Short mmCIF file of C-alpha atoms in Angstrom, two decimals:
data_model
loop_
_atom_site.label_atom_id
_atom_site.label_comp_id
_atom_site.label_asym_id
_atom_site.label_seq_id
_atom_site.Cartn_x
_atom_site.Cartn_y
_atom_site.Cartn_z
CA MET E 1 126.13 85.15 110.91
CA GLU E 2 126.95 88.61 109.58
CA PRO E 3 124.85 91.43 111.11
CA LEU E 4 122.13 92.96 108.95
CA LYS E 5 123.49 96.13 107.36
CA ILE E 6 120.92 98.93 107.20
CA GLY E 7 121.57 102.11 105.21
CA VAL E 8 119.56 105.31 105.64
CA ILE E 9 119.80 107.82 102.78
CA ASN E 10 118.94 111.53 102.84
CA ARG E 11 120.66 114.58 101.41
CA PHE E 12 120.74 116.30 104.81
CA TYR E 13 121.55 114.97 108.25
CA PRO E 14 122.29 116.51 111.66
CA PRO E 15 123.93 118.65 112.81
CA ASP E 16 122.23 120.34 109.83
CA PRO E 17 118.67 121.23 111.02
CA ALA E 18 116.72 120.04 107.95
CA PRO E 19 113.36 118.51 109.01
CA THR E 20 113.96 115.42 106.85
CA GLY E 21 117.37 114.89 108.42
CA LEU E 22 115.96 115.28 111.92
CA ALA E 23 113.23 112.74 111.14
CA ALA E 24 115.83 110.31 109.81
CA ALA E 25 117.99 110.78 112.91
CA GLU E 26 115.08 109.97 115.23
CA LEU E 27 114.35 106.72 113.39
CA VAL E 28 118.06 105.84 113.31
CA GLY E 29 118.35 106.41 117.06
CA PHE E 30 115.36 104.17 117.69
CA LEU E 31 116.63 101.40 115.40
CA CYS E 32 120.07 101.47 117.05
CA GLN E 33 118.40 100.68 120.38
CA ARG E 34 115.69 98.37 119.10
CA LEU E 35 117.94 96.32 116.78
CA PRO E 36 121.33 96.34 118.51
CA ALA E 37 122.65 93.44 116.42
CA ALA E 38 122.15 95.38 113.19
CA SER E 39 124.74 97.72 111.71
CA LEU E 40 123.36 101.16 110.76
CA THR E 41 125.02 103.63 108.41
CA VAL E 42 123.65 107.00 107.30
CA TYR E 43 124.49 108.23 103.79
CA ALA E 44 124.18 112.00 103.35
CA THR E 45 125.92 114.88 101.59
CA LYS E 46 127.92 117.84 102.84
CA ALA E 47 125.17 120.25 101.73
CA ARG E 48 123.73 122.80 104.14
CA TYR E 49 119.98 123.20 104.50
CA ALA E 50 119.78 126.25 106.78
CA PRO E 51 121.75 128.13 109.43
CA GLY E 52 122.04 126.64 112.89
CA CYS E 53 122.74 123.22 114.34
CA ALA E 54 120.51 120.45 115.60
CA GLU E 55 121.33 118.58 118.77
CA VAL E 56 120.23 115.03 118.04
CA THR E 57 121.47 111.76 119.49
CA ASP E 58 121.16 109.08 116.84
CA GLY E 59 122.72 106.11 118.57
CA ALA E 60 125.71 104.27 117.20
CA ALA E 61 125.15 104.92 113.51
CA ARG E 62 128.08 105.68 111.25
CA VAL E 63 127.61 108.72 108.98
CA VAL E 64 129.11 108.79 105.47
CA ARG E 65 128.99 112.19 103.75
CA LEU E 66 129.48 112.56 100.01
CA PRO E 67 130.37 115.86 98.29
CA SER E 68 127.53 118.20 97.32
CA LEU E 69 127.75 119.52 93.77
CA TYR E 70 125.43 122.53 94.25
CA ASP E 71 124.09 124.10 97.42
CA GLY E 72 122.20 127.11 96.02
CA LYS E 73 118.53 127.96 95.52
CA ALA E 74 118.16 128.01 91.72
CA SER E 75 115.76 125.25 90.67
CA LEU E 76 117.39 123.92 87.51
CA PRO E 77 121.01 123.77 88.78
CA ARG E 78 119.72 122.24 92.00
CA LEU E 79 117.78 119.59 90.07
CA ALA E 80 120.75 118.83 87.83
CA ALA E 81 123.07 118.44 90.81
CA SER E 82 120.53 116.25 92.59
CA LEU E 83 120.64 113.73 89.75
CA PHE E 84 124.34 113.14 90.34
CA GLU E 85 124.10 113.31 94.14
CA GLY E 86 121.14 110.93 94.26
CA ARG E 87 122.86 108.41 92.00
CA ALA E 88 126.03 108.52 94.11
CA LEU E 89 124.14 108.12 97.39
CA ALA E 90 121.98 105.28 96.06
CA ARG E 91 124.89 103.31 94.61
CA ARG E 92 127.07 103.69 97.70
CA ALA E 93 124.33 102.65 100.14
CA THR E 94 122.98 99.72 98.13
CA LYS E 95 126.46 98.32 97.51
CA ASP E 96 127.25 98.41 101.23
CA CYS E 97 123.92 97.46 102.82
CA ASP E 98 121.34 94.67 102.83
CA LEU E 99 118.39 96.98 103.48
CA VAL E 100 118.05 100.61 102.41
CA ILE E 101 115.72 103.18 104.00
CA ALA E 102 115.61 106.08 101.53
CA LEU E 103 113.92 109.41 102.03
CA THR E 104 113.08 111.52 98.98
CA ASP E 105 115.84 114.14 99.00
CA PRO E 106 117.65 114.71 96.67
CA PRO E 107 114.66 114.84 94.30
CA LEU E 108 114.35 111.67 92.24
CA LEU E 109 116.43 109.73 94.77
CA PRO E 110 113.86 106.87 94.79
CA LEU E 111 114.44 106.32 91.06
CA TRP E 112 118.14 105.80 91.63
CA VAL E 113 117.52 103.64 94.70
CA GLY E 114 114.92 101.57 92.88
CA ALA E 115 117.33 100.80 90.07
CA ALA E 116 120.21 100.09 92.45
CA VAL E 117 118.31 97.70 94.71
CA ARG E 118 117.31 95.67 91.67
CA ARG E 119 120.91 95.48 90.53
CA TYR E 120 122.30 94.50 93.94
CA ARG E 121 119.22 92.48 95.03
CA ARG E 122 118.57 94.53 98.18
CA ARG E 123 115.43 95.40 100.14
CA TRP E 124 114.10 98.93 100.09
CA ILE E 125 111.94 101.03 102.40
CA GLU E 126 110.81 104.29 100.77
CA TRP E 127 110.00 107.20 103.11
CA THR E 128 107.91 109.55 100.98
CA MET E 129 108.65 113.05 102.27
CA ASP E 130 107.98 114.51 98.79
CA LEU E 131 106.59 112.71 95.78
CA TYR E 132 108.79 113.10 92.75
CA PRO E 133 108.62 113.35 89.80
CA ALA E 134 105.00 114.58 90.17
CA PHE E 135 106.16 117.48 92.33
CA LEU E 136 108.25 118.79 89.41
CA VAL E 137 105.00 119.41 87.52
CA ALA E 138 103.32 121.02 90.54
CA ALA E 139 106.34 123.34 90.93
CA GLY E 140 106.27 124.31 87.26
CA VAL E 141 109.72 122.88 86.54
CA VAL E 142 108.48 120.59 83.75
CA GLY E 143 105.19 119.99 81.96
CA ALA E 144 103.19 116.80 82.41
CA SER E 145 103.26 116.14 78.66
CA GLN E 146 107.02 116.53 78.22
CA PRO E 147 108.89 113.34 77.29
CA PHE E 148 111.39 113.82 80.12
CA TYR E 149 108.65 113.86 82.74
CA ARG E 150 106.72 110.99 81.16
CA HIS E 151 109.86 108.85 81.25
CA LEU E 152 110.46 109.65 84.92
CA ASP E 153 106.82 108.93 85.75
CA ARG E 154 106.99 105.52 84.07
CA GLN E 155 110.11 104.70 86.05
CA ALA E 156 108.43 105.75 89.31
CA ARG E 157 105.51 103.44 88.57
CA ARG E 158 107.81 100.53 87.67
CA LEU E 159 110.23 100.67 90.59
CA ARG E 160 108.39 99.43 93.67
CA PRO E 161 109.73 99.48 97.23
CA ASN E 162 109.20 96.56 99.60
CA TYR E 163 107.76 98.84 102.28
CA MET E 164 106.64 102.47 102.51
CA ILE E 165 106.53 105.15 105.17
CA CYS E 166 103.97 107.80 104.18
CA LEU E 167 103.21 111.14 105.81
CA GLY E 168 99.44 110.67 105.87
CA VAL E 169 96.36 108.90 104.58
CA GLY E 170 95.92 111.27 101.64
CA GLN E 171 99.47 110.74 100.47
CA ARG E 172 99.09 106.98 100.72
CA HIS E 173 95.87 107.07 98.70
CA TRP E 174 97.58 109.24 96.07
CA LEU E 175 100.30 106.61 95.69
CA GLU E 176 97.76 103.82 95.43
CA ASN E 177 95.71 105.70 92.80
CA HIS E 178 98.53 107.17 90.71
CA ARG E 179 101.20 104.48 90.94
CA GLY E 180 99.23 101.41 91.91
CA VAL E 181 101.52 100.86 94.90
CA GLU E 182 100.23 98.18 97.26
CA VAL E 183 102.97 97.29 99.74
CA PRO E 184 103.02 97.29 103.56
CA THR E 185 102.76 100.93 104.65
CA THR E 186 103.21 102.82 107.90
CA LEU E 187 101.86 106.35 108.40
CA LEU E 188 104.32 108.68 110.11
CA PRO E 189 103.89 112.49 109.99
CA SER E 190 107.04 114.60 109.73
CA GLY E 191 107.79 117.39 112.19
CA ILE E 192 107.14 115.65 115.53
CA CYS E 193 109.37 117.27 118.15
CA PRO E 194 109.82 117.57 121.93
CA VAL E 195 108.34 120.53 123.81
CA PRO E 196 110.86 123.04 125.20
CA PRO E 197 110.14 125.20 128.27
CA ARG E 198 107.57 127.81 127.23
CA ARG E 199 108.25 131.46 127.94
CA ALA E 200 106.00 134.50 127.71
CA GLU E 201 105.52 136.19 124.34
CA GLU E 202 107.95 138.98 123.51
CA ASN E 203 105.38 141.46 122.17
CA PRO E 204 102.81 142.27 124.84
CA GLY E 205 99.61 143.64 123.37
CA ARG E 206 100.23 142.01 119.98
CA LEU E 207 99.86 138.39 118.94
CA THR E 208 103.02 136.93 117.43
CA ILE E 209 102.65 134.72 114.36
CA VAL E 210 105.80 132.85 113.31
CA CYS E 211 106.82 131.16 110.08
CA ALA E 212 110.17 129.43 109.89
CA GLY E 213 112.02 127.03 107.61
CA ASN E 214 111.94 126.42 103.89
CA TYR E 215 109.76 128.60 101.67
CA GLY E 216 110.09 127.11 98.22
CA ALA E 217 108.10 126.02 95.20
CA ALA E 218 105.35 124.39 97.29
CA HIS E 219 104.72 127.57 99.30
CA PRO E 220 102.78 130.40 97.60
CA VAL E 221 104.29 133.84 98.21
CA ARG E 222 100.89 135.50 97.99
CA ALA E 223 99.54 133.41 100.86
CA LEU E 224 101.85 134.96 103.45
CA VAL E 225 101.92 138.41 101.84
CA GLU E 226 98.14 138.73 101.76
CA LEU E 227 97.82 137.52 105.34
CA ILE E 228 100.31 140.11 106.57
CA GLU E 229 98.82 142.91 104.50
CA ARG E 230 95.34 142.25 105.90
CA ALA E 231 96.49 141.87 109.51
CA ASP E 232 96.17 144.91 111.79
CA PRO E 233 99.77 145.82 112.77
CA ALA E 234 98.46 147.06 116.12
CA ARG E 235 97.18 143.55 116.94
CA PHE E 236 99.50 141.15 115.08
CA TYR E 237 103.26 140.83 114.74
CA PHE E 238 105.02 138.46 112.32
CA VAL E 239 108.42 136.90 113.00
CA LEU E 240 109.87 135.22 109.90
CA ALA E 241 112.96 133.04 109.59
CA LEU E 242 112.70 131.73 106.06
CA HIS E 243 115.04 130.41 103.42
CA GLY E 244 114.50 128.66 100.12
CA SER E 245 113.81 129.70 96.55
CA ARG E 246 110.96 132.10 97.38
CA SER E 247 112.33 133.71 100.52
CA ALA E 248 114.06 136.53 98.60
CA ASP E 249 110.80 137.46 96.89
CA LEU E 250 109.07 137.56 100.27
CA ARG E 251 111.74 139.83 101.71
CA ARG E 252 111.38 142.18 98.77
CA ARG E 253 107.58 142.36 98.97
CA LEU E 254 107.52 142.77 102.75
CA ASP E 255 110.44 145.17 103.00
CA GLY E 256 109.74 147.88 105.55
CA HIS E 257 106.46 146.45 106.81
CA PRO E 258 105.95 147.69 110.39
CA ALA E 259 104.65 144.36 111.70
CA VAL E 260 107.35 142.09 110.22
CA GLU E 261 110.63 141.07 111.84
CA TRP E 262 113.17 138.93 109.98
CA ARG E 263 115.53 136.63 111.83
CA GLU E 264 118.24 134.23 110.74
CA ARG E 265 116.61 131.36 112.62
CA LEU E 266 114.10 130.65 115.38
CA SER E 267 114.86 128.39 118.34
CA PRO E 268 112.37 125.81 119.64
CA GLU E 269 111.72 128.23 122.53
CA ASP E 270 110.89 131.00 120.02
CA LEU E 271 108.45 128.72 118.22
CA ALA E 272 106.81 127.59 121.45
CA ALA E 273 106.31 131.19 122.61
CA ALA E 274 104.31 132.26 119.55
CA ALA E 275 100.57 132.76 119.62
CA ALA E 276 100.27 130.81 116.36
CA HIS E 277 102.27 129.47 113.41
CA PHE E 278 101.62 130.10 109.73
CA VAL E 279 101.64 127.13 107.34
CA CYS E 280 100.82 127.04 103.64
CA LEU E 281 100.88 124.61 100.74
CA ALA E 282 100.02 125.22 97.10
CA GLY E 283 96.94 123.31 96.04
CA ALA E 284 98.84 121.67 93.17
CA ALA E 285 101.26 120.16 95.72
CA THR E 286 98.54 118.61 97.90
CA HIS E 287 99.54 115.03 98.84
CA LEU E 288 102.86 115.45 96.97
CA CYS E 289 104.30 116.89 100.17
CA VAL E 290 102.91 117.46 103.66
CA PRO E 291 104.28 120.50 105.55
CA SER E 292 106.15 119.53 108.70
CA LYS E 293 105.52 123.07 110.02
CA ALA E 294 101.95 122.22 111.01
CA VAL E 295 103.00 119.09 112.90
CA THR E 296 105.74 121.01 114.70
CA ALA E 297 103.33 123.77 115.73
CA VAL E 298 100.89 121.27 117.19
CA CYS E 299 103.64 119.34 119.00
CA LEU E 300 104.63 122.63 120.64
CA GLY E 301 101.01 123.13 121.75
CA ARG E 302 100.53 126.03 119.35
CA PRO E 303 97.61 126.52 116.95
CA PHE E 304 98.26 127.37 113.31
CA LEU E 305 96.79 129.22 110.35
CA PHE E 306 96.75 127.03 107.26
CA ALA E 307 96.50 128.38 103.70
CA GLY E 308 95.89 125.53 101.31
CA SER E 309 93.53 122.70 100.44
CA PRO E 310 91.36 121.19 103.19
CA GLU E 311 91.87 117.81 101.48
CA GLY E 312 95.53 117.65 102.46
CA ASP E 313 96.83 115.56 105.34
CA SER E 314 97.84 118.64 107.36
CA TRP E 315 94.27 119.88 107.66
CA GLN E 316 92.62 116.46 107.74
CA ARG E 317 94.73 115.33 110.69
CA LEU E 318 95.29 118.61 112.56
CA GLY E 319 92.35 120.83 111.58
CA PRO E 320 90.87 121.13 115.10
CA ALA E 321 94.00 123.06 116.13
CA GLY E 322 93.94 125.53 113.26
CA TRP E 323 92.16 128.12 111.17
CA LEU E 324 91.72 127.37 107.46
CA ILE E 325 92.30 129.85 104.65
CA PRO E 326 91.24 127.70 101.68
CA GLU E 327 93.00 128.18 98.37
CA ARG E 328 90.59 128.90 95.52
CA PRO E 329 90.85 127.10 92.15
CA ASP E 330 92.79 130.01 90.63
CA GLY E 331 95.32 129.98 93.46
CA SER E 332 93.92 133.03 95.24
CA TYR E 333 92.49 133.47 98.74
CA ARG E 334 89.29 135.24 99.75
CA ALA E 335 89.84 138.31 101.90
CA ALA E 336 86.88 137.19 104.02
CA ASP E 337 88.59 133.87 104.80
CA ILE E 338 91.82 135.61 105.82
CA ASP E 339 89.90 138.06 108.01
CA ALA E 340 87.94 135.23 109.64
CA ALA E 341 91.15 133.34 110.49
CA LEU E 342 92.72 136.45 112.02
CA ALA E 343 89.54 137.21 113.97
CA GLY E 344 89.51 133.67 115.36
CA LEU E 345 93.12 133.97 116.45
CA ALA E 346 92.41 137.32 118.12
CA ASP E 347 89.55 135.88 120.18
CA PRO E 348 91.02 134.70 123.52
CA GLU E 349 88.51 131.89 124.05
CA GLU E 350 88.84 130.54 120.52
CA ARG E 351 92.63 130.78 120.69
CA ALA E 352 92.66 128.89 124.00
CA ALA E 353 90.40 126.18 122.55
CA LYS E 354 92.66 125.73 119.53
CA ALA E 355 95.73 125.54 121.77
CA ALA E 356 94.02 122.87 123.90
CA ALA E 357 93.24 120.91 120.72
CA ALA E 358 96.90 121.22 119.70
CA ARG E 359 98.06 119.73 123.01
CA PHE E 360 95.62 116.84 122.65
CA LEU E 361 96.75 116.17 119.07
CA ALA E 362 100.40 116.42 120.14
CA ALA E 363 99.91 113.50 122.51
CA ARG E 364 98.33 111.52 119.68
CA LEU E 365 101.20 112.37 117.32
CA ASN E 366 103.79 111.15 119.81
CA GLU E 367 101.84 107.90 120.23
CA THR E 368 101.69 107.57 116.44
CA GLN E 369 105.45 108.02 116.14
CA ALA E 370 106.23 105.44 118.83
CA SER E 371 103.87 102.92 117.24
CA ALA E 372 105.21 103.58 113.73
CA PHE E 373 108.83 103.15 114.80
CA GLU E 374 107.99 99.84 116.47
CA THR E 375 106.07 98.63 113.41
CA ILE E 376 108.97 99.47 111.10
CA ALA E 377 111.49 97.76 113.39
CA ALA E 378 109.28 94.67 113.68
CA TRP E 379 109.03 94.42 109.87
CA ILE E 380 112.80 94.66 109.56
CA GLU E 381 113.36 92.14 112.34
CA ALA E 382 110.91 89.65 110.84
CA GLY E 383 112.70 89.95 107.55
CA GLY E 384 109.89 91.37 105.44
CA PRO E 385 109.53 89.67 102.07
CA GLY E 386 112.64 87.71 101.26
CA GLY E 387 113.75 86.69 104.73
CA LEU E 388 116.23 89.43 105.65
CA GLN E 389 116.40 88.71 109.34
CA VAL E 390 118.29 90.47 112.08
CA PRO E 391 120.54 88.05 113.93
CA ARG E 392 119.92 87.96 117.64
CA PRO E 393 122.74 89.25 119.88
#
């Protein structure tokens, strides 16, 4: 019997340090060990997400990289290129493999995968990092009433995966309510990471707040700017290593601020040494994406300040380890809420309590990941609907 061929699709993959690629590599590494008789291939592009390299062991998987048509930050060229990249990735993986595990980058990748698996009669696991095309409306790229968006939305409702991996309860409920999706689902937050050795903070007398990674359409510029402008520079210090479509605007607005330091990237040791992490999500993007930054902070035993909706999975799951700065209906933030979050962080007892909550939640997150990986592997091994079974070695 031929071995089951499993394809994993994502635009980025290690050594590029994209969070989605790192998450994919962890699952691939687990499946290589758990299902040794299966053949795993990763399908990615040659695009770069951010500076730096990730050291990840992903087992015996083969990696196929297709050309990237555009690697810049501009929204419309990036979206246009993603249509071609997503189609190429989907067609290559579904032609080669019996089962496809597709993340949601490039944007609209699930639409291409959904069409391809129907054509080639494959099985499909969708891992919903971001929910397109709805996120295009939240980001202001298209309007909800435009024919282009309405067509994409109809396609998203029509093309159903056999299995889903969602980032949280809220995201799963959104899919059930907006797309009517009712398939086996596993909840698996993104951003779970190992804890490096923790060193002392670099700025004695001031509390370091870090923010690293992508700062794009889902991340309001005003959230971070207003926090920094209201923070006392004698008590707080901000270390930022940001890229993405809104990072240039942030650099411009924070240029010369005495409590801001910009770096190309932050190591896991840098992140673990911070007093707290800053995480934000635009209210319109709630459930459409779930910031991995909050999960990473908690896994490192660090509390976080969260600017966004309390209804989102980040706050619902991890709230005991953070301070909330709720977004108001008009997209603004109350100065009193920002001040209260900063005052809580400055209080040694409250900060210690939040850090203890983060360590407790980190243990739960690692248990959740181990259980989710096993559940996914068991579904694949059993064949799921249609009897795709892994031959025993």
